[in-house]
Tab-separated table of C-alpha atoms in Angstrom:
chain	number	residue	atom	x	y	z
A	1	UNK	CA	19.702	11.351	36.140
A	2	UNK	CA	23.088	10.456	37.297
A	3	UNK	CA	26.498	9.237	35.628
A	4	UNK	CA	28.446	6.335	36.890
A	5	UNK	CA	31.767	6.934	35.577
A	6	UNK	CA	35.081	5.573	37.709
A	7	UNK	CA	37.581	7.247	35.223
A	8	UNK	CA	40.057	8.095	38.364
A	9	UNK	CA	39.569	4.613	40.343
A	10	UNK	CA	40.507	2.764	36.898
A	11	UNK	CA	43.773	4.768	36.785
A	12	UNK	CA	44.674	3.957	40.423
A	13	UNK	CA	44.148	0.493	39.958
A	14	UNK	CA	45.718	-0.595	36.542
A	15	UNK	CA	49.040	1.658	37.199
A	16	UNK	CA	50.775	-1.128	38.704
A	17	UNK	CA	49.460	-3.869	35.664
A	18	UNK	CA	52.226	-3.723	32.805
A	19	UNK	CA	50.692	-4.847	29.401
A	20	UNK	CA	47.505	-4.398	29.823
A	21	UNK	CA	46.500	-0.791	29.224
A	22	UNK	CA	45.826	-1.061	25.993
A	23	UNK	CA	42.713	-3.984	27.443
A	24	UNK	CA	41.484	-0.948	29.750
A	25	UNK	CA	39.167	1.303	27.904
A	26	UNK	CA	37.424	-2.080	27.017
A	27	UNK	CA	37.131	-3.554	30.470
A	28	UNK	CA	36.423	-0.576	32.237
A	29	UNK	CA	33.513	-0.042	28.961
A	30	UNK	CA	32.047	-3.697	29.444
A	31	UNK	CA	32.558	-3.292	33.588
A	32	UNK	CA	30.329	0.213	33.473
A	33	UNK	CA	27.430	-1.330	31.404
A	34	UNK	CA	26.771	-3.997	33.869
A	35	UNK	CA	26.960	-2.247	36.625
A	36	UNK	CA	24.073	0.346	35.421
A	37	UNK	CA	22.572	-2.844	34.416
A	38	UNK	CA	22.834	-4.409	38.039
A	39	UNK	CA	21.440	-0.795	39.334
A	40	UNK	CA	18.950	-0.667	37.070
A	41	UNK	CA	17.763	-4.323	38.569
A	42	UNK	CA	18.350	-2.805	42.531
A	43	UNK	CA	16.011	0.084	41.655
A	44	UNK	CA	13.437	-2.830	40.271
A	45	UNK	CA	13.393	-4.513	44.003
A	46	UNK	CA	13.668	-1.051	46.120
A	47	UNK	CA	10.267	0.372	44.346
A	48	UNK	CA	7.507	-2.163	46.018
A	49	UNK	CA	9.511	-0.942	49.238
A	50	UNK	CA	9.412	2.853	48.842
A	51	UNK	CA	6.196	2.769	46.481
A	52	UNK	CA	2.831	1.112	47.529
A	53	UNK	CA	2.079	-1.259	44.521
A	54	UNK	CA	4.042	0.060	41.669
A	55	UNK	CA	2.615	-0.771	38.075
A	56	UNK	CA	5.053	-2.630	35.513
A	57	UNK	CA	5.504	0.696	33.829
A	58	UNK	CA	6.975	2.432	37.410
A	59	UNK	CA	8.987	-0.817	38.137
A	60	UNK	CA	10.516	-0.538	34.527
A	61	UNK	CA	10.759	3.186	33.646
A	62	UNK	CA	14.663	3.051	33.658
A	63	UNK	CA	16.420	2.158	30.958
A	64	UNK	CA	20.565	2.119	30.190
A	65	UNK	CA	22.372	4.250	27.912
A	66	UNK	CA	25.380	2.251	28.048
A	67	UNK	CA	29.108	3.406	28.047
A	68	UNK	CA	31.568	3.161	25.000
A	69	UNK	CA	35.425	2.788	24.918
A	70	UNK	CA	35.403	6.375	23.787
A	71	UNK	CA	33.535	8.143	26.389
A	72	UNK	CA	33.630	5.204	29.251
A	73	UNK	CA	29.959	6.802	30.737
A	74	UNK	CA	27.302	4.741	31.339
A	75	UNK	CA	23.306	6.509	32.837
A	76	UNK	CA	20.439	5.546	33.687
A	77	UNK	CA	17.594	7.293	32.506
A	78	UNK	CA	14.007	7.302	32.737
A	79	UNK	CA	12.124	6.446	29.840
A	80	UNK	CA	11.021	9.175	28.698
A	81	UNK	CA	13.685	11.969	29.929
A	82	UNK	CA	14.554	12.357	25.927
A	83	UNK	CA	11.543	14.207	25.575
A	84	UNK	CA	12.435	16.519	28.155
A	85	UNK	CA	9.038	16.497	30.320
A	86	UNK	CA	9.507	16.284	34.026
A	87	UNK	CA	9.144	12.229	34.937
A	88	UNK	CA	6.232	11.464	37.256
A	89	UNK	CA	8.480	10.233	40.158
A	90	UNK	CA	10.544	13.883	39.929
A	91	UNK	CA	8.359	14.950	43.172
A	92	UNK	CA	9.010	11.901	44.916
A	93	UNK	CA	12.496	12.285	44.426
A	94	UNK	CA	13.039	15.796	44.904
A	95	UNK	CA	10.049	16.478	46.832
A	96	UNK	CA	7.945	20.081	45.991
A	97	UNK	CA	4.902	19.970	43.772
A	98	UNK	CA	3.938	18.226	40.827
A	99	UNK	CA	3.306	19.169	37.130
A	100	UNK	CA	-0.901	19.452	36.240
A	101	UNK	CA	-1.559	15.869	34.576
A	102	UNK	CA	-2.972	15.955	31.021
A	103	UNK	CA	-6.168	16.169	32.002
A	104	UNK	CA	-5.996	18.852	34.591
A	105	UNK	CA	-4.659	20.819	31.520
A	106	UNK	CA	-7.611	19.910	30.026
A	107	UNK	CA	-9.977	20.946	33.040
A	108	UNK	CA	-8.177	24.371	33.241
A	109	UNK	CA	-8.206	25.117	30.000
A	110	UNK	CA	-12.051	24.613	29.569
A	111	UNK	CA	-12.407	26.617	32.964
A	112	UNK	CA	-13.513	24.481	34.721
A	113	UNK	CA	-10.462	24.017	36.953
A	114	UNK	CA	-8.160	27.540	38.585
A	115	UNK	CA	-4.357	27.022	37.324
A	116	UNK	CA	-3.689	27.064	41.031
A	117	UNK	CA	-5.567	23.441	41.271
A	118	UNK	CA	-5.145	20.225	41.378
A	119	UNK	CA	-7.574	17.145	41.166
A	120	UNK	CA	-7.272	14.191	43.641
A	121	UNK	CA	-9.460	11.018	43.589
A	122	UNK	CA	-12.463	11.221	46.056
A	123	UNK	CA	-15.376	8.421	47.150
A	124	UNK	CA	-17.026	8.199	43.662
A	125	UNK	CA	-14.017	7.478	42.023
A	126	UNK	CA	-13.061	3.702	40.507
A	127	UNK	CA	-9.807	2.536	40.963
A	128	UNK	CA	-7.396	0.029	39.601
A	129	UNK	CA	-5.202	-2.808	41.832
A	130	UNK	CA	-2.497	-0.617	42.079
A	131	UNK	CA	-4.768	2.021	43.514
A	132	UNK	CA	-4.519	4.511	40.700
A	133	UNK	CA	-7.646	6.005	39.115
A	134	UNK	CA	-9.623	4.329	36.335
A	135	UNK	CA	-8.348	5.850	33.143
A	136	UNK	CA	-11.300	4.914	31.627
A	137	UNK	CA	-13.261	6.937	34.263
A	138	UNK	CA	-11.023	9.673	33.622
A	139	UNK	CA	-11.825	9.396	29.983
A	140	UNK	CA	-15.745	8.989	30.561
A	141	UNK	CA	-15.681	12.058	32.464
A	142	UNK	CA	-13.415	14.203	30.167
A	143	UNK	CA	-15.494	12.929	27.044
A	144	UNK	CA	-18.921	13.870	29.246
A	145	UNK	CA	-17.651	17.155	30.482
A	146	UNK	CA	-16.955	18.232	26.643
A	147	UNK	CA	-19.962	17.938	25.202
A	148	UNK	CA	-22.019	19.114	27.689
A	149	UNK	CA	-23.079	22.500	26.130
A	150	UNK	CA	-22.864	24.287	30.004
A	151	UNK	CA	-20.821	21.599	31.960
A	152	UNK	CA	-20.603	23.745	35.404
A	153	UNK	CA	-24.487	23.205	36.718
A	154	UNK	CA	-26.536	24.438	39.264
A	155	UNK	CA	-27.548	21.848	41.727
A	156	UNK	CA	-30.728	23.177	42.450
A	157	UNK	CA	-33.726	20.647	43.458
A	158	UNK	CA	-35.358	22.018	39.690
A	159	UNK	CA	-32.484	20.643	38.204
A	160	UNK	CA	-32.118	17.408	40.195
A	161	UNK	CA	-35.343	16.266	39.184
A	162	UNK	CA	-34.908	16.995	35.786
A	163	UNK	CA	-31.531	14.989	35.427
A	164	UNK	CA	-33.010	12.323	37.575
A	165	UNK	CA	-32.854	9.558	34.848
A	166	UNK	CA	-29.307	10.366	33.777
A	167	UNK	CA	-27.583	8.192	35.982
A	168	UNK	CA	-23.577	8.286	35.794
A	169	UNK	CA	-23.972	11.984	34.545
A	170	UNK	CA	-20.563	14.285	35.328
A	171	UNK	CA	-20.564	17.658	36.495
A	172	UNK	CA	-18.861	20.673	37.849
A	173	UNK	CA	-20.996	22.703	40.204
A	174	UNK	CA	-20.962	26.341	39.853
A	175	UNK	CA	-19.203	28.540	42.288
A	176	UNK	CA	-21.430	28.897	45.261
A	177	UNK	CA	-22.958	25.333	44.778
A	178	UNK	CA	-23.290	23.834	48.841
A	179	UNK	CA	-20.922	21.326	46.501
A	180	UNK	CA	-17.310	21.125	46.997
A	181	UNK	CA	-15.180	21.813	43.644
A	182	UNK	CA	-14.901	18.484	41.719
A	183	UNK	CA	-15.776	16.918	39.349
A	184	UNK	CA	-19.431	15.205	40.507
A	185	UNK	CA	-21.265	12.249	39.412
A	186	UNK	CA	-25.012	11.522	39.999
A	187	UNK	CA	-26.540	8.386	40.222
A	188	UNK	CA	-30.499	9.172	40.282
A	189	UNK	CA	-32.527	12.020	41.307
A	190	UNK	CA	-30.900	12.921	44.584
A	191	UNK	CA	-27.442	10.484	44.960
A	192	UNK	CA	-24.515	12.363	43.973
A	193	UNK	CA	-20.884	11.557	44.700
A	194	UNK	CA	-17.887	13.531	44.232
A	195	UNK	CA	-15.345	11.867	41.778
A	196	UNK	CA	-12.458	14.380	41.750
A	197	UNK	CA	-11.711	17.304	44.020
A	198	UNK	CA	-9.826	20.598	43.653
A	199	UNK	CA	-7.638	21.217	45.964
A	200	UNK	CA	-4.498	23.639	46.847
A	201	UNK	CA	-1.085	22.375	45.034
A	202	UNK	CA	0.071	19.255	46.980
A	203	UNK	CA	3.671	19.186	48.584
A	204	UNK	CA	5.877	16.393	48.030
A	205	UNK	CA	8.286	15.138	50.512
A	206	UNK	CA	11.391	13.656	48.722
A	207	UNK	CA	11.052	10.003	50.052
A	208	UNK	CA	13.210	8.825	46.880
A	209	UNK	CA	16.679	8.642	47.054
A	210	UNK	CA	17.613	8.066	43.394
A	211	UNK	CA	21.285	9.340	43.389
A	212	UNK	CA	22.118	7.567	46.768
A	213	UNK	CA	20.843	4.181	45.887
A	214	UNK	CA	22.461	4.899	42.604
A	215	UNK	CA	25.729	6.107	43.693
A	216	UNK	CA	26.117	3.301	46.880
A	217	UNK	CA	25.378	0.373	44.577
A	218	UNK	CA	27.305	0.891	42.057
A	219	UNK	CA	30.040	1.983	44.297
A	220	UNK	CA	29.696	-1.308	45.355
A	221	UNK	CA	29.689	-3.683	42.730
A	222	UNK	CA	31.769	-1.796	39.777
A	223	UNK	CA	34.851	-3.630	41.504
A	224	UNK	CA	33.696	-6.703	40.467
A	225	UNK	CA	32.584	-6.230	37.361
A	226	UNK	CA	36.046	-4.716	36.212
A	227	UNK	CA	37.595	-7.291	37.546
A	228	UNK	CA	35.912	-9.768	35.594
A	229	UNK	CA	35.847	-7.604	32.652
A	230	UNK	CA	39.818	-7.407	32.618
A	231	UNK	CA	40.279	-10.769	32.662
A	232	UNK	CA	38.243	-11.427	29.772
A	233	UNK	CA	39.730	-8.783	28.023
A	234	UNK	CA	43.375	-10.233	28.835
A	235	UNK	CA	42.385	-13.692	27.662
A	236	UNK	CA	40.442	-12.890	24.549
A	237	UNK	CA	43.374	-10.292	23.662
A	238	UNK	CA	45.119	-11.426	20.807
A	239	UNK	CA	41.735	-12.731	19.147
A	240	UNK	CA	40.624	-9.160	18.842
């Protein structure tokens, strides 16, 4: 995530001000803050454009670690860069593949998924407003899927009849099953519907620009906010 840091414009413009360098590192401090603040709030309204139906966690997964007199640095970060994992947009902003979700790790490290897989949602899947999978699906089928004792099965017409009451049942099929790789669901006898499908690792296209939204806007408004900043920090001077 990027810096916004105008260390040399500051310079240029407070050469000619006599008296008030000593207000600077405070200004220029308070100035930086709001404007990662006021980028923060421009990423907000640019994600229902670039994303289709963001949730409230997408819309606010950037938060400010704001600048001090000392260092005179303000970032934005996503939530959860401290813990060093890739963040889920990193894809749409750099484009290439994504990570294996949590429960892909699961899937491959049961077997029942290749490393080289992914899962997408398919027709027997439900899904949220904002289009995303049911996590509670996801959970029903993980939580299935362990404790079946064998949880790849042979679709065989024996074996249909025999699960023919267990309606909302989750299964793999077996490698050369007339099934496609997936998770399955069957609803009765002879309905099945595929819930998740493995597929070849999706490519990204980078359709994000993080760093020129960031850079542009802030380019744009830090004037502004130093401006005002100065002046408060001229007039509240000799209080301080």
């Amino acid at each position: 995530m990027p810096s916004i840091s105008f260390e040399n414009n500051i310079r240029e413009w407070t050469r000619e001000l006599e008296g008030v360098q000593r207000q600077v590192p405070f200004a220029a401090s308070l100035a930086l803050n709001e404007t990662a603040k006021d980028t923060r709030a421009r990423h907000k309204e640019l994600l229902p454009v670039i994303f289709d139906r963001p949730t409230r966690f997408t819309l606010n997964y950037l938060q400010v670690v704001p600048s001090r007199k000392e260092t005179l640095v303000a970032r934005l970060e996503a939530k959860d860069f401290r813990n060093k994992r890739e963040h889920y947009l990193a894809p749409s902003v750099q484009g290439g593949r994504r990570n294996h979700k949590g429960f892909e790790k699961w899937l491959i490290a049961r077997g029942l998924m290749r490393p080289s897989e992914f899962a997408v949602p398919a027709g027997g899947g439900r899904f949220n407003s904002f289009g995303n999978m049911s996590p509670g699906q996801i959970t029903q089928i993980l939580s299935q899927l362990a404790a079946s004792p064998d949880a790849t099965q042979h679709e065989t017409v024996k074996s249909r009849k025999r699960a023919g009451s267990k309606r909302g049942r989750y299964f793999v099929p077996q490698p050369g099953s007339v099934l496609a790789r997936g998770v399955w669901v069957r609803n009765g006898a002879r309905a099945v519907k595929p819930v998740l499908l493995f597929v070849g690792a999706p490519a990204y296209r980078a359709r994000y620009d993080f760093d020129g939204i960031t850079e542009r806007h802030a380019r744009l408004v830090f004037p502004r906010f130093f401006e005002m900043a100065l002046e408060r920090a001229i007039a509240t001077s000799g209080r301080r």
